[in-house]
Amino acid sequence: MSSSSEKKKPRVAIHSITGCAGCQLVIYFIRDKLLELLGEIDLVAAPMIKGKNEEGPYDICFVEGLVASQRDLENLKKWREQSKFLVAWGTCATHGNVPGIKIFMDEKQVEEAVYKDKSNLTGENTPLKPTPLEAHVRIDYRISGCPPEEIEFLRMMQHFLMDMKPVVYNEPVCVECTQREIKCLLEDGKECLGPMIRGGCDALCPVVNHGCTGCHGPLEDANIPQMLKLLKANGIPKELVKQRLQKYAGAKFEELGADIR
Amino acid sequence: MGRVLKKEDYKKFLQLLKSKAELVAPITTDMTRFEVVEDIDDINLEGGNPFFPIKKYFLPNKETLLKIKNGNTKVIEKKPKKRIIFGARLCDINGIAILDKLFLDHKYPDENYKKKRENTIIIGVNCLTSPSEYCFCGSMDLKKEAYDLLLHEREKDYYIDVHTDYGAMLVKHLPEDRFDYPLPKTEKKLDKKNLWPFFADKYWEKDNDLCVSCQRCTILCPTCFCFDMYDRVNPKTGDGERLRKIDSCHSKDFTEVAGGHVFRDTRLKRYRHRVLHKVQFFEDKFDRSMCTGCGRCIEYCHSKIDFVTTINKFIEH
């Protein structure tokens, strides 16, 4: 693979808008493998760990967080224009996540509760309807997770660096859960969203006897009506199911036909 | 030809097995699984058919096939562990016979599978009663093959059917006997028939509405073997490995080809394909059903979709 050293290193950016920054931390916590990777890429912008950050053009730009303010939107649009590949990194970016719950509540009430002084919610601070990135710009790849798994970042970078089309894990949680021979919680009459949620987490929660709460968001072709029937059959209250579906990807579940208002 | 094991010598026999190699057998905790035996008293043959079939010892969910170093590929020549599987039932064992057809009975055997197969001794137990209400192996023409030894419990002793030389060596100290043990009978029955005329039947759709595409049916099937291969490579050096992981025809990505086209683009097509592959396509090609009637795909289905009932209904309208 001598060609890789002659090739120009890709310009990579890791940017953030509204969110808890946990998804970025996943990347920085990779440590050894990240250091190895830094020899292969030009990390030109990563405001969380770098003092000097360059504007685009970027070859690959990871964006965590969701659009919740005018500033978020402006930044996102700028990065989109500056990037060859834009990756939505984390469930805020892909599905709206917890801040997205606001769309199911009274906007004014939420703002009253959060901000004592609302006078500076103007200009670039003007709140917008909390939405995932793809509501505003074209997204090339989506890696959900709250936070996503580090292997998903490494796998994607490997594919980019080898000029391959990145492959994102796209199977339900049940796959890894069953392969690890974990006793099915759903079968046991408990609450678990596993069958309709994208896995890749190695069944993190079911392993410790906690049902999947859906932090990776739903699969595009999930059979939601049947899943709701299964949860109902297990005696899970309708209100609780609604809250669960609203939590990480409410807008997406609505788009897929779930009644969670 | 076979041997006879007295009931009071059963534990001694298990101890003998444990002393020869890694022994795996059904062990019940929160459910019954094939696990490595630390203490032979943990072995439980009454806990139902173990959750995961014994195919996991031959086709693991994920395995490295070859290493790539300095631009050269090298097939891993690691010696698989010597292992004895005790307590497998005929459905799982017939599953191995079917996998053997695909991975061994060919001009190009799969080396990884072959090595594991050669280093494993399978000791079955015959089912006197069905371990689960979902069992329907009685309809699946199971064969007495692919095991080394098989225990059949009789009133006062166990008859041990000897099928290979390896097996014979393990029981050569026991008295000989000759007995044609009966195959298991099940209450649930599959009415086998040519399914081609029912390809577009509306009953598929009824099942399909219940399917959540979780893939548990294929993962837990003793004969589902479909896999995907991919490379894990250091982009700088090009060193790395090629891996094989179990895939599923219930996954939408499974039939995606270059350019993004998906052949089986609906859940209905994927569900129907799985069932037809098991009981029609494979039979057309190899003259034997690929399904061994273990019933796991029904028992562990979230919605308890029962393709046996569906197929049985095909005559009624």
XYZ file of N, CA and C in Angstrom, chain A residues 1-2 4 36-37 40 151 155 157-159 161-162 164-165 168-172 174-184 186-187 195-196 219 221-224 226-227 229-230, chain B residues 30-34 51-52 56 61 208-216 219-220 231-238 245-247 250-253 256 267 270 299-304:
264
model
N 0.846 -1.201 0.000
C 0.000 0.000 0.000
C 0.878 1.246 0.000
N 1.820 1.326 -0.928
C 2.709 2.478 -0.935
C 1.976 3.724 -1.435
N -0.720 4.969 -0.580
C -1.400 5.788 0.414
C -0.488 6.892 0.939
N -2.757 6.662 15.623
C -2.301 5.974 14.418
C -2.965 6.593 13.185
N -4.262 6.850 13.344
C -5.050 7.393 12.242
C -4.605 8.807 11.887
N -2.482 9.437 9.042
C -3.043 9.214 7.700
C -3.973 10.326 7.250
N -15.982 1.765 17.047
C -15.663 0.908 15.905
C -16.316 1.451 14.634
N -14.207 2.094 11.358
C -14.563 1.366 10.153
C -14.803 2.350 8.999
N -13.598 5.399 8.686
C -12.340 6.014 8.269
C -11.516 5.046 7.427
N -11.538 3.762 7.820
C -10.804 2.760 7.029
C -11.340 2.738 5.604
N -12.653 2.743 5.492
C -13.260 2.694 4.158
C -12.932 3.946 3.355
N -10.361 5.917 3.697
C -8.934 5.953 3.357
C -8.585 4.942 2.276
N -9.394 3.910 2.134
C -9.104 2.910 1.111
C -9.984 3.108 -0.118
N -13.098 3.117 -0.431
C -14.247 2.216 -0.519
C -15.499 2.975 -0.103
N -16.637 2.482 -0.558
C -17.892 3.070 -0.103
C -18.121 2.618 1.343
N -22.258 1.058 6.727
C -22.712 1.325 8.090
C -23.569 0.142 8.544
N -23.306 -0.345 9.734
C -24.056 -1.475 10.292
C -25.546 -1.156 10.258
N -26.333 -2.091 9.763
C -27.744 -1.777 9.549
C -28.658 -2.947 9.916
N -28.359 -3.608 11.036
C -29.197 -4.727 11.477
C -29.806 -4.386 12.831
N -30.927 -5.030 13.154
C -31.539 -4.739 14.455
C -30.701 -5.239 15.637
N -31.515 -7.165 17.885
C -31.752 -8.605 18.097
C -30.639 -9.475 17.528
N -29.995 -9.032 16.464
C -28.984 -9.873 15.830
C -27.843 -10.157 16.800
N -27.228 -9.101 17.308
C -26.108 -9.294 18.230
C -26.579 -9.909 19.542
N -27.770 -9.533 19.963
C -28.328 -10.041 21.218
C -28.509 -11.566 21.131
N -29.101 -12.025 20.029
C -29.329 -13.461 19.862
C -27.999 -14.192 19.696
N -27.075 -13.583 18.962
C -25.780 -14.228 18.769
C -25.010 -14.361 20.082
N -25.265 -13.440 20.991
C -24.617 -13.545 22.308
C -25.400 -14.447 23.253
N -26.471 -15.043 22.733
C -27.292 -16.001 23.491
C -27.852 -15.403 24.778
N -28.409 -14.215 24.620
C -29.027 -13.566 25.773
C -30.507 -13.916 25.790
N -31.001 -14.183 26.972
C -32.423 -14.520 27.105
C -33.263 -13.322 26.673
N -34.195 -13.573 25.767
C -34.962 -12.479 25.170
C -35.874 -11.820 26.208
N -38.098 -9.423 25.552
C -39.428 -9.252 24.969
C -40.244 -10.530 25.158
N -39.564 -11.658 24.939
C -40.204 -12.950 25.102
C -40.592 -13.178 26.559
N -36.054 -5.168 18.321
C -36.282 -5.556 16.928
C -36.375 -4.395 15.941
N -36.757 -3.204 16.411
C -36.910 -2.116 15.432
C -35.772 -1.109 15.481
N -34.756 1.376 12.554
C -34.328 0.964 11.223
C -35.354 1.473 10.224
N -36.716 0.128 7.715
C -37.818 -0.767 7.344
C -38.382 -1.529 8.555
N -38.316 -0.896 9.726
C -38.867 -1.548 10.922
C -40.379 -1.730 10.790
N -40.877 -2.856 11.318
C -42.316 -3.117 11.314
C -42.898 -2.550 12.614
N -43.172 -1.251 12.591
C -43.562 -0.570 13.829
C -44.950 -0.990 14.338
N -46.459 -3.829 14.241
C -46.355 -5.119 14.920
C -45.561 -4.994 16.223
N -44.504 -4.161 16.215
C -43.720 -3.962 17.440
C -44.595 -3.358 18.541
N -47.740 -3.723 18.847
C -48.644 -4.785 19.311
C -47.923 -5.689 20.315
N -46.663 -6.012 20.024
C -45.898 -6.892 20.918
C -45.704 -6.239 22.286
N -30.360 -19.325 33.239
C -31.646 -18.662 32.973
C -32.342 -19.304 31.771
N -31.571 -19.986 30.936
C -32.133 -20.888 29.935
C -31.059 -21.921 29.597
N -31.412 -22.855 28.713
C -30.453 -23.921 28.427
C -29.608 -23.562 27.213
N -28.298 -23.638 27.403
C -27.378 -23.337 26.311
C -26.300 -24.421 26.253
N -25.695 -24.601 25.083
C -24.488 -25.421 25.018
C -23.348 -24.600 25.584
N -30.852 -23.284 23.428
C -31.237 -22.094 22.668
C -30.543 -22.024 21.309
N -29.247 -22.120 21.314
C -28.472 -21.970 20.075
C -28.049 -23.357 19.597
N -22.899 -23.400 16.037
C -21.998 -22.329 16.500
C -20.564 -22.818 16.670
N -20.331 -16.986 14.715
C -20.969 -15.768 14.215
C -19.976 -14.880 13.481
N -46.370 -12.299 7.048
C -45.468 -11.187 6.828
C -45.837 -9.970 7.675
N -47.141 -9.746 7.875
C -47.567 -8.609 8.694
C -47.039 -8.730 10.118
N -46.775 -9.967 10.546
C -46.319 -10.197 11.921
C -44.799 -10.146 12.053
N -44.104 -10.201 10.939
C -42.632 -10.309 10.977
C -42.015 -8.950 11.280
N -41.091 -8.925 12.271
C -40.420 -7.674 12.605
C -38.974 -7.653 12.083
N -38.645 -8.592 11.205
C -37.310 -8.635 10.583
C -36.173 -8.662 11.597
N -36.354 -9.369 12.697
C -35.317 -9.370 13.728
C -34.210 -10.375 13.427
N -34.462 -11.298 12.517
C -33.465 -12.288 12.065
C -33.204 -13.414 13.055
N -33.971 -13.468 14.137
C -33.724 -14.534 15.102
C -33.924 -15.917 14.476
N -30.711 -16.820 12.624
C -29.553 -16.957 13.513
C -29.638 -18.276 14.277
N -30.850 -18.647 14.715
C -31.009 -19.833 15.556
C -31.299 -21.093 14.747
N -13.112 -7.052 5.010
C -11.721 -6.912 5.442
C -11.605 -5.868 6.536
N -10.742 -6.165 7.510
C -10.414 -5.161 8.515
C -8.934 -4.867 8.319
N -8.653 -3.699 7.787
C -7.307 -3.440 7.311
C -6.796 -2.112 7.852
N -5.523 -2.070 8.173
C -4.873 -0.817 8.522
C -4.622 -0.072 7.209
N -5.255 1.093 7.021
C -5.158 1.767 5.728
C -3.726 2.149 5.367
N -2.878 2.322 6.362
C -1.506 2.752 6.088
C -0.656 1.591 5.571
N -0.662 0.500 6.298
C 0.226 -0.608 5.954
C -0.443 -1.622 5.030
N -1.758 -1.627 5.005
C -2.465 -2.641 4.217
C -2.543 -3.973 4.943
N -18.685 -13.182 8.590
C -19.692 -13.119 9.652
C -21.013 -13.626 9.107
N -21.771 -14.218 10.003
C -23.063 -14.773 9.610
C -23.998 -13.635 9.203
N -24.643 -13.811 8.084
C -25.587 -12.824 7.582
C -26.977 -13.462 7.574
N -33.035 -12.277 5.937
C -34.083 -11.377 6.409
C -33.599 -9.934 6.461
N -32.299 -9.745 6.217
C -31.762 -8.391 6.213
C -31.953 -7.795 4.828
N -32.364 -6.540 4.792
C -32.595 -5.897 3.498
C -31.282 -5.770 2.720
N -30.201 -5.531 3.456
C -28.903 -5.358 2.801
C -28.397 -6.642 2.169
N -28.522 -6.637 -1.544
C -28.098 -5.405 -2.221
C -26.855 -5.694 -3.049
N -40.234 -7.074 2.803
C -40.157 -8.051 3.883
C -40.808 -9.367 3.444
N -38.546 -11.500 1.461
C -37.461 -12.065 2.275
C -37.977 -13.215 3.142
N -40.467 -21.086 17.853
C -40.411 -20.882 19.299
C -39.805 -19.530 19.679
N -38.762 -19.117 18.998
C -38.071 -17.885 19.380
C -38.467 -16.682 18.533
N -39.449 -16.861 17.659
C -39.962 -15.722 16.892
C -40.734 -14.818 17.845
N -40.487 -13.503 17.757
C -41.211 -12.583 18.644
C -42.716 -12.716 18.451
N -43.135 -12.925 17.196
C -44.573 -12.983 16.906
C -45.070 -14.410 16.754
N -44.196 -15.377 17.048
C -44.544 -16.796 16.925
C -45.118 -17.128 15.540
